[in-house]
Coordinates of N, CA, C and O in Angstrom, one line a residue:
X200 N -3.2 3.4 20.8 CA -3.7 3.3 19.4 C -2.8 2.4 18.6 O -1.6 2.6 18.6
X201 N -3.3 1.5 17.8 CA -2.4 0.7 17.0 C -1.9 1.4 15.8 O -2.4 2.5 15.4
X202 N -0.8 0.9 15.2 CA -0.2 1.6 14.0 C -1.2 1.7 12.9 O -1.3 2.6 12.1
X203 N -2.1 0.7 12.7 CA -3.1 0.7 11.6 C -4.0 1.9 11.8 O -4.3 2.6 10.9
X204 N -4.5 2.0 13.1 CA -5.4 3.1 13.3 C -4.8 4.5 13.2 O -5.4 5.4 12.7
X205 N -3.5 4.5 13.5 CA -2.7 5.8 13.4 C -2.6 6.1 11.9 O -2.7 7.3 11.5
X206 N -2.3 5.1 11.1 CA -2.2 5.3 9.6 C -3.5 5.8 9.0 O -3.5 6.7 8.2
X207 N -4.6 5.2 9.4 CA -5.9 5.6 8.9 C -6.3 7.0 9.4 O -6.6 7.8 8.6
X208 N -6.2 7.2 10.6 CA -6.6 8.5 11.2 C -5.6 9.6 11.0 O -6.0 10.7 10.6
X209 N -4.4 9.4 11.4 CA -3.4 10.5 11.4 C -2.7 10.7 10.1 O -2.3 11.8 9.7
X210 N -2.5 9.6 9.3 CA -1.8 9.8 8.0 C -2.7 10.1 6.9 O -2.2 10.5 5.8
X211 N -4.0 9.9 7.0 CA -4.9 10.3 6.0 C -5.2 9.2 5.0 O -5.5 9.4 3.8
X212 N -5.1 7.9 5.4 CA -5.4 6.8 4.6 C -6.8 6.9 4.0 O -7.7 7.3 4.7
X213 N -7.0 6.6 2.7 CA -8.2 6.8 2.0 C -9.1 5.6 1.9 O -10.1 5.6 1.2
X214 N -8.8 4.5 2.6 CA -9.6 3.2 2.4 C -11.1 3.4 2.5 O -11.8 2.6 1.9
X215 N -11.6 4.3 3.3 CA -13.0 4.4 3.4 C -13.6 5.6 2.6 O -14.7 5.9 2.7
X216 N -12.7 6.1 1.7 CA -13.1 7.2 0.9 C -12.7 7.1 -0.6 O -12.2 8.0 -1.2
X217 N -13.0 5.9 -1.2 CA -12.6 5.6 -2.6 C -13.9 5.5 -3.4 O -14.7 4.6 -3.1
X218 N -14.0 6.2 -4.5 CA -15.1 6.2 -5.4 C -14.7 5.3 -6.6 O -13.5 5.2 -6.9
X219 N -15.7 4.8 -7.3 CA -15.4 4.0 -8.5 C -14.6 4.8 -9.5 O -14.7 6.0 -9.6
X220 N -13.6 4.2 -10.1 CA -12.8 4.8 -11.1 C -11.7 5.7 -10.6 O -10.9 6.3 -11.3
X221 N -11.5 5.8 -9.3 CA -10.4 6.6 -8.7 C -9.2 5.7 -8.7 O -9.3 4.5 -8.4
X222 N -8.1 6.3 -8.9 CA -6.8 5.5 -9.0 C -6.2 5.5 -7.6 O -6.2 6.5 -6.8
X223 N -5.8 4.3 -7.2 CA -5.3 4.0 -5.8 C -3.9 3.5 -5.9 O -3.5 2.7 -6.7
X224 N -3.1 4.0 -4.9 CA -1.7 3.5 -4.7 C -1.7 2.8 -3.4 O -2.2 3.3 -2.4
X225 N -1.2 1.6 -3.4 CA -1.0 0.8 -2.1 C 0.4 1.1 -1.6 O 1.4 0.9 -2.2
X226 N 0.4 1.7 -0.4 CA 1.6 2.0 0.3 C 1.9 1.0 1.4 O 1.1 0.9 2.4
X227 N 2.9 0.2 1.2 CA 3.3 -0.8 2.2 C 4.4 -0.3 3.1 O 5.5 -0.2 2.7
X228 N 4.0 0.2 4.3 CA 4.9 0.9 5.1 C 4.5 0.8 6.6 O 3.3 1.0 6.9
X229 N 5.4 0.6 7.5 CA 5.1 0.5 8.9 C 5.5 1.7 9.7 O 5.3 1.8 10.9
X230 N 6.1 2.7 9.0 CA 6.6 3.9 9.6 C 5.6 5.0 9.4 O 5.3 5.4 8.3
X231 N 4.9 5.5 10.5 CA 3.8 6.4 10.4 C 4.2 7.7 9.6 O 3.5 8.2 8.8
X232 N 5.4 8.2 10.0 CA 5.8 9.5 9.4 C 6.0 9.3 7.9 O 5.6 10.2 7.1
X233 N 6.7 8.3 7.5 CA 6.9 8.1 6.1 C 5.7 7.7 5.3 O 5.5 8.1 4.2
X234 N 4.8 6.9 5.9 CA 3.5 6.6 5.3 C 2.7 7.9 5.0 O 2.1 8.0 4.0
X235 N 2.7 8.8 6.0 CA 2.0 10.1 5.8 C 2.6 10.9 4.6 O 1.9 11.4 3.8
X236 N 3.9 10.9 4.5 CA 4.6 11.6 3.4 C 4.1 11.0 2.1 O 3.8 11.7 1.1
X237 N 4.1 9.7 2.0 CA 3.7 9.0 0.8 C 2.2 9.2 0.4 O 1.9 9.4 -0.8
X238 N 1.4 9.3 1.4 CA 0.0 9.6 1.2 C -0.2 11.0 0.6 O -0.9 11.2 -0.3
X239 N 0.5 11.9 1.3 CA 0.5 13.3 0.8 C 1.0 13.4 -0.7 O 0.4 14.1 -1.5
X240 N 2.0 12.7 -1.0 CA 2.5 12.7 -2.4 C 1.5 12.1 -3.3 O 1.2 12.6 -4.4
X241 N 0.8 11.0 -2.9 CA -0.2 10.4 -3.7 C -1.3 11.4 -4.0 O -1.8 11.6 -5.1
X242 N -1.8 12.1 -2.9 CA -2.8 13.1 -3.1 C -2.4 14.2 -4.0 O -3.3 14.7 -4.8
X243 N -1.2 14.7 -4.0 CA -0.7 15.7 -4.9 C -0.8 15.3 -6.3 O -0.9 16.1 -7.2
X244 N -0.6 14.0 -6.5 CA -0.7 13.4 -7.9 C -2.1 13.0 -8.3 O -2.3 12.4 -9.4
X245 N -3.1 13.3 -7.5 CA -4.5 13.0 -7.8 C -4.9 11.6 -7.5 O -5.8 11.1 -8.1
X246 N -4.1 10.9 -6.7 CA -4.3 9.5 -6.3 C -4.8 9.3 -4.9 O -4.6 10.2 -4.1
X247 N -5.5 8.2 -4.7 CA -5.9 7.9 -3.3 C -4.8 7.0 -2.8 O -4.1 6.2 -3.5
X248 N -4.5 7.0 -1.5 CA -3.5 6.2 -0.8 C -4.1 5.3 0.2 O -4.8 5.7 1.1
X249 N -3.7 4.0 0.2 CA -4.1 3.0 1.1 C -2.8 2.5 1.7 O -1.9 2.1 1.0
X250 N -2.8 2.4 3.1 CA -1.6 1.9 3.7 C -1.8 0.5 4.3 O -2.7 0.2 5.0
X251 N -0.8 -0.4 3.9 CA -0.8 -1.7 4.5 C 0.5 -1.8 5.4 O 1.5 -1.3 5.0
X252 N 0.3 -2.3 6.6 CA 1.5 -2.4 7.5 C 2.0 -3.8 7.7 O 3.0 -4.0 8.4
X253 N 1.4 -4.7 7.0 CA 1.8 -6.1 7.2 C 1.7 -6.9 5.8 O 0.9 -6.5 4.9
X254 N 2.4 -8.0 5.8 CA 2.4 -8.9 4.6 C 1.0 -9.3 4.2 O 0.6 -9.3 3.1
X255 N 0.2 -9.7 5.2 CA -1.1 -10.2 5.0 C -2.0 -9.2 4.3 O -2.8 -9.5 3.5
X256 N -1.9 -8.0 4.8 CA -2.8 -6.9 4.2 C -2.5 -6.6 2.8 O -3.4 -6.2 2.0
X257 N -1.2 -6.8 2.3 CA -0.9 -6.5 1.0 C -1.8 -7.1 0.0 O -2.4 -6.5 -0.9
X258 N -1.9 -8.4 0.0 CA -2.7 -9.2 -1.0 C -4.2 -9.0 -0.8 O -4.9 -8.9 -1.8
X259 N -4.6 -8.8 0.5 CA -6.0 -8.5 0.7 C -6.4 -7.1 0.1 O -7.4 -7.0 -0.6
X260 N -5.5 -6.1 0.3 CA -5.8 -4.8 -0.2 C -5.7 -4.7 -1.8 O -6.4 -4.0 -2.4
X261 N -4.8 -5.5 -2.3 CA -4.7 -5.6 -3.8 C -6.0 -6.0 -4.4 O -6.6 -5.5 -5.3
X262 N -6.6 -7.1 -3.8 CA -7.9 -7.6 -4.2 C -9.0 -6.7 -3.9 O -9.9 -6.6 -4.8
X263 N -9.0 -6.0 -2.8 CA -10.1 -5.1 -2.5 C -10.1 -3.7 -3.2 O -11.1 -3.2 -3.6
X264 N -8.9 -3.2 -3.4 CA -8.8 -1.8 -3.9 C -8.2 -1.7 -5.3 O -8.2 -0.6 -5.9
X265 N -7.7 -2.8 -5.9 CA -7.1 -2.7 -7.3 C -6.2 -1.6 -7.5 O -6.4 -0.7 -8.4
X266 N -5.1 -1.5 -6.8 CA -4.2 -0.4 -6.9 C -3.5 -0.4 -8.3 O -3.3 -1.5 -8.9
X267 N -3.1 0.8 -8.8 CA -2.4 0.9 -10.0 C -0.9 0.9 -9.8 O -0.1 0.6 -10.7
X268 N -0.5 1.1 -8.5 CA 1.0 1.1 -8.2 C 1.1 0.7 -6.7 O 0.2 0.9 -5.9
X269 N 2.3 0.2 -6.3 CA 2.6 -0.1 -4.9 C 4.0 0.5 -4.6 O 4.9 0.4 -5.4
X270 N 4.0 1.1 -3.4 CA 5.3 1.4 -2.9 C 5.6 0.4 -1.8 O 4.6 0.1 -1.0
X271 N 6.8 -0.1 -1.7 CA 7.0 -1.3 -0.8 C 8.2 -1.0 0.1 O 9.3 -0.9 -0.4
X272 N 8.0 -1.1 1.4 CA 9.0 -1.0 2.4 C 9.7 -2.4 2.4 O 9.0 -3.4 2.5
X273 N 11.0 -2.5 2.2 CA 11.7 -3.8 2.2 C 11.9 -4.4 3.6 O 12.2 -5.6 3.7
X274 N 11.7 -3.6 4.6 CA 11.9 -4.1 6.0 C 10.6 -4.0 6.8 O 10.3 -3.2 7.7
X275 N 9.7 -5.0 6.4 CA 8.4 -5.1 7.1 C 8.6 -5.9 8.4 O 9.5 -6.7 8.5
X276 N 7.7 -5.7 9.4 CA 7.9 -6.3 10.7 C 7.6 -7.9 10.6 O 8.2 -8.6 11.4
X277 N 6.8 -8.3 9.6 CA 6.5 -9.7 9.6 C 7.1 -10.5 8.4 O 7.0 -11.7 8.4
X278 N 7.8 -9.8 7.5 CA 8.5 -10.5 6.4 C 9.3 -9.5 5.7 O 9.2 -8.3 5.9
X279 N 10.1 -10.0 4.7 CA 10.9 -9.2 3.9 C 10.1 -8.6 2.8 O 9.3 -9.3 2.1
X280 N 10.2 -7.3 2.5 CA 9.6 -6.7 1.4 C 10.0 -7.3 0.1 O 9.3 -7.3 -0.9
X281 N 11.3 -7.8 0.0 CA 11.8 -8.5 -1.2 C 11.0 -9.7 -1.5 O 10.7 -10.0 -2.6
X282 N 10.6 -10.4 -0.4 CA 9.7 -11.6 -0.6 C 8.4 -11.2 -1.2 O 7.9 -11.9 -2.2
X283 N 7.8 -10.1 -0.7 CA 6.5 -9.7 -1.3 C 6.7 -9.3 -2.7 O 5.9 -9.6 -3.6
X284 N 7.7 -8.5 -3.0 CA 8.0 -8.1 -4.4 C 8.1 -9.3 -5.3 O 7.6 -9.4 -6.4
X285 N 8.8 -10.3 -4.9 CA 9.0 -11.6 -5.7 C 7.7 -12.2 -5.9 O 7.4 -12.7 -7.0
X286 N 6.8 -12.3 -4.9 CA 5.5 -12.9 -5.1 C 4.7 -12.1 -6.1 O 4.0 -12.7 -6.9
X287 N 4.7 -10.8 -6.0 CA 4.0 -10.0 -6.9 C 4.4 -10.2 -8.4 O 3.6 -10.3 -9.3
X288 N 5.7 -10.2 -8.5 CA 6.3 -10.3 -9.9 C 6.0 -11.7 -10.5 O 6.0 -11.8 -11.7
X289 N 5.9 -12.7 -9.7 CA 5.8 -14.0 -10.2 C 4.4 -14.6 -10.3 O 4.1 -15.7 -10.7
X290 N 3.4 -13.8 -9.9 CA 2.0 -14.2 -9.9 C 1.3 -13.4 -11.0 O 1.3 -12.2 -11.1
X291 N 0.8 -14.1 -12.0 CA 0.2 -13.5 -13.2 C -1.0 -12.6 -12.8 O -1.3 -11.7 -13.6
X292 N -1.6 -12.8 -11.7 CA -2.7 -12.0 -11.3 C -2.3 -10.6 -10.8 O -3.1 -9.7 -10.8
X293 N -1.0 -10.4 -10.5 CA -0.5 -9.2 -10.0 C 0.6 -8.5 -10.8 O 1.0 -7.4 -10.5
X294 N 1.0 -9.1 -11.9 CA 2.1 -8.6 -12.7 C 1.8 -7.3 -13.4 O 2.7 -6.5 -13.7
X295 N 0.5 -6.9 -13.5 CA 0.2 -5.6 -14.1 C 0.4 -4.4 -13.2 O 0.4 -3.3 -13.6
X296 N 0.6 -4.7 -11.9 CA 0.8 -3.6 -10.9 C 2.2 -3.2 -11.0 O 3.1 -4.0 -10.9
X297 N 2.4 -1.9 -11.0 CA 3.8 -1.4 -11.0 C 4.2 -1.3 -9.5 O 3.6 -0.7 -8.7
X298 N 5.4 -1.9 -9.2 CA 6.0 -1.9 -7.9 C 7.2 -1.0 -7.9 O 8.0 -1.1 -8.8
X299 N 7.3 -0.1 -6.9 CA 8.5 0.7 -6.7 C 9.1 0.6 -5.4 O 8.4 0.3 -4.4

């Protein structure tokens, strides 16, 4: 099973269970255990959690799910999380999103 399928099935990713007006947190994380912890935390706060495991998914998911916040792993397998953060901060289309 791929890490994406594990995140969706085992960690409780909400990508197929989001209703209009629900608040979404984008969790950029390739560690299944930590991703699950972050999703559980989001749920406790009344938020939906979507997990991206790669650089490419981040911008696709931002456009698809309109997250209100992003948690960002700085050690992604395909790029530096610092690079992603820099891109988010410097693009006017994404500056409204809170990154942590």
